Short mmCIF file of N, CA and C in Angstrom, two decimals:
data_model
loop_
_atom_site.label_atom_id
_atom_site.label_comp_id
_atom_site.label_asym_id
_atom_site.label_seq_id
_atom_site.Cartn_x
_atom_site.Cartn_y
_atom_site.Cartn_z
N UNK A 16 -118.83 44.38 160.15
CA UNK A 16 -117.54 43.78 160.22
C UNK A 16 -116.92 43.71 158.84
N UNK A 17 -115.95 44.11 158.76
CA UNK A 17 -115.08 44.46 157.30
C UNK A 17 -113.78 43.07 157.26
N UNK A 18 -114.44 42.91 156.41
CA UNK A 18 -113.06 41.73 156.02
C UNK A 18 -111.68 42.33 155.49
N UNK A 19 -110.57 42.08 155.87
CA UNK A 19 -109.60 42.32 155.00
C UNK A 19 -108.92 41.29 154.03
N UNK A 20 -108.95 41.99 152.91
CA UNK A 20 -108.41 41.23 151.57
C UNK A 20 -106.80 41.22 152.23
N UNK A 21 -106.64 39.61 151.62
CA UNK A 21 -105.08 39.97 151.22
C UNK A 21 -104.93 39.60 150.34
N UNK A 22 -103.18 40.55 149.84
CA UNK A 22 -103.02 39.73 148.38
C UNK A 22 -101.79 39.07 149.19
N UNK A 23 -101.50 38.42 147.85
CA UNK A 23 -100.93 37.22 147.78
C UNK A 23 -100.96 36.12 146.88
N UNK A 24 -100.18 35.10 146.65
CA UNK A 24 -100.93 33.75 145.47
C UNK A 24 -101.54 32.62 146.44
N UNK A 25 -102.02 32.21 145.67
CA UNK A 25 -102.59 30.79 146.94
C UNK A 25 -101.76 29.93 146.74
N UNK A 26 -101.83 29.03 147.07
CA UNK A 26 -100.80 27.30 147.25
C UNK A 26 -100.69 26.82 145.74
N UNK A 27 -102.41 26.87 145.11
CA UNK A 27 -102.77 26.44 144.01
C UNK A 27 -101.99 27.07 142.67
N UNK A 28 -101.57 28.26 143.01
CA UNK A 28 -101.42 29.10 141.80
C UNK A 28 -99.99 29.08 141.55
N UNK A 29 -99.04 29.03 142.92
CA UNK A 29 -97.67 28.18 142.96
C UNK A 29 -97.40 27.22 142.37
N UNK A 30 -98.39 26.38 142.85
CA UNK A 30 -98.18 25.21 142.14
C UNK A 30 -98.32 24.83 140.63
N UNK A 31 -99.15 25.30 140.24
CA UNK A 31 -99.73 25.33 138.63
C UNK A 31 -98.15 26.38 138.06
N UNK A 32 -97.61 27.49 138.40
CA UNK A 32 -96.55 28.13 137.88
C UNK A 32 -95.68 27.24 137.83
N UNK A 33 -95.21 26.41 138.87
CA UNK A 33 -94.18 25.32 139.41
C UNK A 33 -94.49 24.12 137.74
N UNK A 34 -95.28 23.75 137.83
CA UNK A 34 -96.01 22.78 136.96
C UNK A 34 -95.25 23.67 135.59
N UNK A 35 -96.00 24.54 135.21
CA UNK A 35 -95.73 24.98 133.80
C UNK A 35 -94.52 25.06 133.38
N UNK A 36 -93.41 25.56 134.68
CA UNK A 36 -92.14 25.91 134.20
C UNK A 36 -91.41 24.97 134.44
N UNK A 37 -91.86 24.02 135.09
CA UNK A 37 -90.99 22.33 134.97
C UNK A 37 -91.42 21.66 133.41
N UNK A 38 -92.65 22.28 132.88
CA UNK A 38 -93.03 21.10 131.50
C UNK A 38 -92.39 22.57 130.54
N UNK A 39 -92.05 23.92 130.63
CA UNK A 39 -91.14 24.46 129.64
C UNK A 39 -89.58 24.07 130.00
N UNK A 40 -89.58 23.75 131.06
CA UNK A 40 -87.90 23.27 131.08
C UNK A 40 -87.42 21.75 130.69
N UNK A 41 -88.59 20.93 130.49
CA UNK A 41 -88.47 19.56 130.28
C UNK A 41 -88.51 19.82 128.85
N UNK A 42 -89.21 20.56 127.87
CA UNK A 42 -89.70 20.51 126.68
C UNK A 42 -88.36 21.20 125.47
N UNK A 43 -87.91 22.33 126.29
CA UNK A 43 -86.94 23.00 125.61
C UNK A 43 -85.92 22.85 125.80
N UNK A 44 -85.52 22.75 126.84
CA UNK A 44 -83.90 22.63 127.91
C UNK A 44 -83.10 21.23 126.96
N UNK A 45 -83.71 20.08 126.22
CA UNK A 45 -82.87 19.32 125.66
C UNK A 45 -82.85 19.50 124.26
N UNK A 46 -83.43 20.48 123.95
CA UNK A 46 -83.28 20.95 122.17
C UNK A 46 -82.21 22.38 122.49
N UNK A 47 -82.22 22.72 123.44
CA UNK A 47 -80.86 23.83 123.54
C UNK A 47 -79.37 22.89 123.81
N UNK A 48 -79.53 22.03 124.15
CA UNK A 48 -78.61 21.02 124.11
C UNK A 48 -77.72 20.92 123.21
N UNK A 49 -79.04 20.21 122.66
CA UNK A 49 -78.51 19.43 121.04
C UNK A 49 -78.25 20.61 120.48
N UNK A 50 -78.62 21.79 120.24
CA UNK A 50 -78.35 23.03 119.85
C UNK A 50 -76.66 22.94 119.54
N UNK A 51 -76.22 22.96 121.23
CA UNK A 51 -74.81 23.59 121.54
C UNK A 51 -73.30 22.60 121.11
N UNK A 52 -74.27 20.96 120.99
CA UNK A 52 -73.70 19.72 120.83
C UNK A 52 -73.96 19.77 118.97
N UNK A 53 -74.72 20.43 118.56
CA UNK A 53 -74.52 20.72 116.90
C UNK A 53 -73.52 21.65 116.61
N UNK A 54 -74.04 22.75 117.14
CA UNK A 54 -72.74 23.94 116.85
C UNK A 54 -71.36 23.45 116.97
N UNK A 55 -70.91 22.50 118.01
CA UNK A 55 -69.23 22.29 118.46
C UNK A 55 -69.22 21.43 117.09
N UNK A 56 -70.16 20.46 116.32
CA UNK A 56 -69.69 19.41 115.43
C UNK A 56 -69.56 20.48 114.11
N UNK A 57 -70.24 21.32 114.35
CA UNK A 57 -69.60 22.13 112.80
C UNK A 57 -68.82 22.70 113.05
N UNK A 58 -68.31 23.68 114.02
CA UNK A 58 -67.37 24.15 114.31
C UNK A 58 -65.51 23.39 114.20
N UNK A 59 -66.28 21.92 114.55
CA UNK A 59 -65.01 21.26 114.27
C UNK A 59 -64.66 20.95 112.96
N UNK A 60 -65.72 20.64 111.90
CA UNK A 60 -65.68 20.25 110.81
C UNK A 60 -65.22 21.54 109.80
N UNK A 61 -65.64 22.70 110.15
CA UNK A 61 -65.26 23.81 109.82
C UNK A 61 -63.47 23.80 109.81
N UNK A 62 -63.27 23.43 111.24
CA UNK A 62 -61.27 23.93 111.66
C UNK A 62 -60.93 22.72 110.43
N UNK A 63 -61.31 21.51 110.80
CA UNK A 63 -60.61 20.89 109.92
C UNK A 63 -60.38 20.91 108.03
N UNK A 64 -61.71 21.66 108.04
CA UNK A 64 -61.47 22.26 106.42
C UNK A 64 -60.22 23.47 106.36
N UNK A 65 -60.10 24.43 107.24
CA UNK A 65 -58.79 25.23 107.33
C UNK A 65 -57.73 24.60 107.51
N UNK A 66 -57.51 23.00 108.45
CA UNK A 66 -56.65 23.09 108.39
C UNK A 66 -55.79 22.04 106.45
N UNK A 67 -56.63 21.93 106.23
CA UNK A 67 -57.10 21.10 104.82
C UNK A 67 -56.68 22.08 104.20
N UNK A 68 -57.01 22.92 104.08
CA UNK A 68 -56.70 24.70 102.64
C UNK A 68 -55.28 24.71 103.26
N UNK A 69 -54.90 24.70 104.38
CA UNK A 69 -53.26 25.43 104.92
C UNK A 69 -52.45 23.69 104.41
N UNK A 70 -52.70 22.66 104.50
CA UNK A 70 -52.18 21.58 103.83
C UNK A 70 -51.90 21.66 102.50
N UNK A 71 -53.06 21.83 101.63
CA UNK A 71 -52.64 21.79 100.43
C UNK A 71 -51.92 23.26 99.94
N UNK A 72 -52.15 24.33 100.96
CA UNK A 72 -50.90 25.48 100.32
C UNK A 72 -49.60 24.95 100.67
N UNK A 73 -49.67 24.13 102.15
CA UNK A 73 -47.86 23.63 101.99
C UNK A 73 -47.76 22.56 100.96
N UNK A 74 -48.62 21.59 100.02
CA UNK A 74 -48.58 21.04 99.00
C UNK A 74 -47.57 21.75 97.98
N UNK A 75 -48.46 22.90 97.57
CA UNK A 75 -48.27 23.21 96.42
C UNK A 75 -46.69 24.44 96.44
N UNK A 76 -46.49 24.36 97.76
CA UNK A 76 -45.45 25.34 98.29
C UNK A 76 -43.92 23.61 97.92
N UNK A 77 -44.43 22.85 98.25
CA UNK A 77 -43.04 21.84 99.10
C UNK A 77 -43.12 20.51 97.84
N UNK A 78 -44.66 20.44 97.08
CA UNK A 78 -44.96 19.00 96.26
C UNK A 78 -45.02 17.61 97.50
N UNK A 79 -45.27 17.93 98.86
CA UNK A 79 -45.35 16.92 99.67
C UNK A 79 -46.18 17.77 100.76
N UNK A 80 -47.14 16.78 101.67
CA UNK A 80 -47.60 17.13 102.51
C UNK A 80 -46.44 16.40 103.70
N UNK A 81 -46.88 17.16 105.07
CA UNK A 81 -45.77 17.08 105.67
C UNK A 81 -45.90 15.60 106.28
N UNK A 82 -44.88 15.03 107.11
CA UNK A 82 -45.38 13.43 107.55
C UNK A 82 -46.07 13.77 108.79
N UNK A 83 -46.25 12.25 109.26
CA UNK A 83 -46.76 12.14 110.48
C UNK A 83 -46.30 12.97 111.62
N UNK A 84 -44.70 12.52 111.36
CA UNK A 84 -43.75 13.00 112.43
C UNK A 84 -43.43 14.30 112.50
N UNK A 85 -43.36 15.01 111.19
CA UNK A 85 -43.70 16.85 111.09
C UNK A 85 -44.73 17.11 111.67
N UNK A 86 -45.94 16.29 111.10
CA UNK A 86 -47.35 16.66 112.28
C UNK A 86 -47.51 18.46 111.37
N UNK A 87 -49.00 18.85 112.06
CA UNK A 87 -49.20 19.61 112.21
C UNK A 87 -48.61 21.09 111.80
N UNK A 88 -48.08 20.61 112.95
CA UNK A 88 -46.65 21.58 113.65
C UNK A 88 -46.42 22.37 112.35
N UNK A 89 -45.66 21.63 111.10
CA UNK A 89 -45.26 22.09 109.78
C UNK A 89 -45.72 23.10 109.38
N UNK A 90 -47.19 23.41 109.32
CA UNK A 90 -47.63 24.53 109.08
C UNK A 90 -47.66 25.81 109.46
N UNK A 91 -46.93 25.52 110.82
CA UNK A 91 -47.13 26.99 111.38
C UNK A 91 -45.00 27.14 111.68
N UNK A 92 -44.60 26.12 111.45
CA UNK A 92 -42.76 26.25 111.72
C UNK A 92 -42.29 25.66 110.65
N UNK A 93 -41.00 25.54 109.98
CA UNK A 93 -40.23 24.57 109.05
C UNK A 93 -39.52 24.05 109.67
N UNK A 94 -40.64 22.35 108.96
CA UNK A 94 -39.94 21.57 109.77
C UNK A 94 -38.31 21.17 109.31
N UNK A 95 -37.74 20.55 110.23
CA UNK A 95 -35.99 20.24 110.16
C UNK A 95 -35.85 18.65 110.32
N UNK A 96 -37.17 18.00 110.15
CA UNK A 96 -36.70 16.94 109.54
C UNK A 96 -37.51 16.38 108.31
N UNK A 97 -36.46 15.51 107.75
CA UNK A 97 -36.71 14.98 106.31
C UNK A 97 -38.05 14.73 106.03
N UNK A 98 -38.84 14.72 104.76
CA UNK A 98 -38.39 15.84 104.03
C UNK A 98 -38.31 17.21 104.38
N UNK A 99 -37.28 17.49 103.99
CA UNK A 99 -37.38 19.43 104.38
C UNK A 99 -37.73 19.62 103.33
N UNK A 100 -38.87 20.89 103.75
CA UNK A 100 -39.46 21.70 103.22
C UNK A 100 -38.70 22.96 102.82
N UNK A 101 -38.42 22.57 101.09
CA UNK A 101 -37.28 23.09 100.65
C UNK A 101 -38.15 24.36 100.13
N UNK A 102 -39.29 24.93 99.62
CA UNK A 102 -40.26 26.16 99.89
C UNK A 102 -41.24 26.24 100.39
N UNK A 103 -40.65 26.27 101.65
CA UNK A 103 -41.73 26.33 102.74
C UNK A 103 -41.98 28.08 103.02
N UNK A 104 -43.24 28.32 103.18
CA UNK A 104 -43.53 29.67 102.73
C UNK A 104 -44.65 30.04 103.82
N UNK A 105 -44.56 29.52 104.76
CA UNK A 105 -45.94 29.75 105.81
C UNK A 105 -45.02 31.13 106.63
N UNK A 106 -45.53 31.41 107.65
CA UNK A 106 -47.04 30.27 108.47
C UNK A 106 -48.17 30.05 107.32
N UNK A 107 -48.69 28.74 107.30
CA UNK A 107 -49.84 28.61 106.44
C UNK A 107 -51.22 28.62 107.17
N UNK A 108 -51.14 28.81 108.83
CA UNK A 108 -52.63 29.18 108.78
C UNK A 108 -52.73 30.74 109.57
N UNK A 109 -53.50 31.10 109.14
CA UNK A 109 -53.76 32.58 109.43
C UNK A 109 -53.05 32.99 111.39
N UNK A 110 -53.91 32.18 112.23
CA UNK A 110 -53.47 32.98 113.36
C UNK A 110 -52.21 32.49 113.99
N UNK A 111 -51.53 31.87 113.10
CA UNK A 111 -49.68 31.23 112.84
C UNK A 111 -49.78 30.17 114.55
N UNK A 112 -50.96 29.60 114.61
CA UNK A 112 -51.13 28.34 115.30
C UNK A 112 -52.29 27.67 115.39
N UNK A 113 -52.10 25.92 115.27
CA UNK A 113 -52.93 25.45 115.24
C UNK A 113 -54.23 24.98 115.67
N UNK A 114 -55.64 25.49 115.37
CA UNK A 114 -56.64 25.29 115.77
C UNK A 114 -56.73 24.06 116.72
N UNK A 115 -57.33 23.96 117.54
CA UNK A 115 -57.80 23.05 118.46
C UNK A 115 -59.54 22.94 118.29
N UNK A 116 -59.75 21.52 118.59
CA UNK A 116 -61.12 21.16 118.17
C UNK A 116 -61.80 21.84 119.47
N UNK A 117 -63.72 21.60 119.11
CA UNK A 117 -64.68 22.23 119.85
C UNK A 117 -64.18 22.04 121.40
N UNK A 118 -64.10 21.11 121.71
CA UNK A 118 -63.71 20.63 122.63
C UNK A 118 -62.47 21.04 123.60
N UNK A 119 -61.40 21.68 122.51
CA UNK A 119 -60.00 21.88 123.14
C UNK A 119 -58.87 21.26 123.08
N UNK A 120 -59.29 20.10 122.36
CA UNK A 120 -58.33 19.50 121.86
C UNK A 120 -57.58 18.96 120.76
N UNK A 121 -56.34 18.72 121.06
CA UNK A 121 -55.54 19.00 119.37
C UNK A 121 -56.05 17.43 118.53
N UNK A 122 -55.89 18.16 117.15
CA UNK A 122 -56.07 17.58 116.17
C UNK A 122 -55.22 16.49 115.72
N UNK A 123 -55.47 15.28 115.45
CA UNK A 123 -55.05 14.07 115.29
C UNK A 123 -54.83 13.99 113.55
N UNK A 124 -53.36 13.97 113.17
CA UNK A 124 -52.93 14.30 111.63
C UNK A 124 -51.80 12.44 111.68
N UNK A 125 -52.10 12.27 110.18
CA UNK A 125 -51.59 10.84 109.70
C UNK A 125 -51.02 11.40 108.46
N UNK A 126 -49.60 10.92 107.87
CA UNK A 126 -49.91 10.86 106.39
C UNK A 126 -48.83 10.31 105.95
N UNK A 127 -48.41 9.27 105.15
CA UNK A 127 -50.07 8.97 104.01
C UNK A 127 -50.86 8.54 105.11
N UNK A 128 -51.97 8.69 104.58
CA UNK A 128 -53.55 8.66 105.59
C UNK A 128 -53.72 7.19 105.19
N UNK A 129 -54.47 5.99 106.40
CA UNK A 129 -55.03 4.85 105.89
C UNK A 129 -56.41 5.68 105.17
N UNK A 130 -56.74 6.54 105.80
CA UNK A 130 -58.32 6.43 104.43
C UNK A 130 -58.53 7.28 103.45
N UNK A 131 -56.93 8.02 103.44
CA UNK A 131 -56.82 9.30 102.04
C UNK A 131 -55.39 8.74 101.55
N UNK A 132 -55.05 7.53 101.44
CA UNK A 132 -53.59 6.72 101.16
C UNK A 132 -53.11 8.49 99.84
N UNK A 133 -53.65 8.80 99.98
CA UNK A 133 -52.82 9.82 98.43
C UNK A 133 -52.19 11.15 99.32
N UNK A 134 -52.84 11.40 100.14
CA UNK A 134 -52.56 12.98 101.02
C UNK A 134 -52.52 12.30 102.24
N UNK A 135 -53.75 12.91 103.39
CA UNK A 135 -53.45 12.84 104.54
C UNK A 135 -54.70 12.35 105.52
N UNK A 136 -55.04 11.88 106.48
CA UNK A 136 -56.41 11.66 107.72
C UNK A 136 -55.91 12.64 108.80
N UNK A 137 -56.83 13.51 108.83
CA UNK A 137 -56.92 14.24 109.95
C UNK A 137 -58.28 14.19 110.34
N UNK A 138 -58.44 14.08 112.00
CA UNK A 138 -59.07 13.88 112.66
C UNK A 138 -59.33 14.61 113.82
N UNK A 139 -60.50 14.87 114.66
CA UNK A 139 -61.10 14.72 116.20
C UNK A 139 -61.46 14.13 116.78
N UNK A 140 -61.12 13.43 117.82
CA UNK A 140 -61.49 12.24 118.81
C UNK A 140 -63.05 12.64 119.34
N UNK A 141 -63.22 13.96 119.12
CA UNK A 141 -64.49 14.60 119.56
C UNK A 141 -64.78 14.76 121.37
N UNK A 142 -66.31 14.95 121.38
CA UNK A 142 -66.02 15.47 122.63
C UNK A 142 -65.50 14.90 123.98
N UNK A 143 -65.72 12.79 123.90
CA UNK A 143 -64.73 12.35 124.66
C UNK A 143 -63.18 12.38 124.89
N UNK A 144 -62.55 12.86 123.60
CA UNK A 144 -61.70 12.59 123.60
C UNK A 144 -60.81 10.73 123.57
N UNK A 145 -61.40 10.40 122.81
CA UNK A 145 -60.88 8.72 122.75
C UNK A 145 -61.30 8.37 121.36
N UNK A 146 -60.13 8.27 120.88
CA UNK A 146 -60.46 7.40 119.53
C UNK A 146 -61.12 6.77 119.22
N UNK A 147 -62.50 6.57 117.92
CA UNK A 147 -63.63 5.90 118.45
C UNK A 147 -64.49 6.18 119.28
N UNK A 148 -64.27 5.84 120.66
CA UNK A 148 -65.33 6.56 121.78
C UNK A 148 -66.40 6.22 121.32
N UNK A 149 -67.12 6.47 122.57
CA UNK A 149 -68.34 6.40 122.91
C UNK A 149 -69.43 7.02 122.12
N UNK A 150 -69.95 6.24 121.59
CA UNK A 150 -71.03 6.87 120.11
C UNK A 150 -70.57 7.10 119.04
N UNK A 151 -69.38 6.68 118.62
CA UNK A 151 -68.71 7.21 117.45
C UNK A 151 -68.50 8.72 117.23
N UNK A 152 -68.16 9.46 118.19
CA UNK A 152 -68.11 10.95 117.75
C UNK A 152 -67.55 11.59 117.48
N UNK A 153 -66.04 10.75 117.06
CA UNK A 153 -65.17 11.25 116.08
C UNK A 153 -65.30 12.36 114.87
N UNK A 154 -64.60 12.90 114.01
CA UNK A 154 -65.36 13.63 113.24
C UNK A 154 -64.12 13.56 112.34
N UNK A 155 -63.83 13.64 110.90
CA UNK A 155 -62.65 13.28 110.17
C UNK A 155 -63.08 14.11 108.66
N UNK A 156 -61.85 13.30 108.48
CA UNK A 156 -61.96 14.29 106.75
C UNK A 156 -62.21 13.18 105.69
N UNK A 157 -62.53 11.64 106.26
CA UNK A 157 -63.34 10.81 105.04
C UNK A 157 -64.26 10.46 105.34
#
């Protein structure tokens, strides 16, 4: 009488695969995380240094950074209200509009700045989006 082999895995050997690739997905899966949640915080800290270099070229273009109420905006249009930007010489940032943080959302500009009273506070609410927020994850230029 001849036995026949089968193949196949047993219950046991499922299970032990099941096992291993739940303790590589528990072990790695939250350092790829933090990975992707590092990359967006430099990435933001990065835009806001560009948009910092395109500020101080409308500085040195106008002798004023633009106000609150110019916003942004200034750098990539001349603005038409006071002060006008009497050599205004942009667009001052390269893709003639303004970066948006990791997240997608626009950048939060003050000036005079409460924490740069001489130039300007520009900011990211980060990835909540709320000033402050949850964990502090704002990200700024002081």
């Amino acid at each position: 009488m001849n036995k026949k082999k089968e193949n196949g895995f047993t219950l046991i050997e499922i299970i032990i695969v099941v096992v291993i690739i739940g303790f590589l997905a528990a072990t790695i899966g939250p350092n790829l995380f933090n990975r992707v949640s590092q990359a967006e915080k430099v990435t933001t800290k990065n835009q806001i240094k560009i948009i910092q270099m395109a500020l101080d070229n409308y500085w040195l273009d106008n002798k004023n950074y633009p106000t609150t109420e110019q916003g942004l905006r200034a750098l990539t249009e001349k603005p038409i209200t006071y002060p006008i930007a009497g050599n205004w010489n942009g667009p001052y940032l390269e893709k003639k509009e303004i970066p948006k943080d990791a997240w997608g959302n626009k950048f939060e500009y003050r000036s005079p700045g409460y924490n740069n009273p001489e130039k300007y506070d520009i900011w990211s609410n980060g990835e909540d989006g709320i000033e402050g927020g949850k964990d502090s994850d704002d990200i700024t230029n002081w």
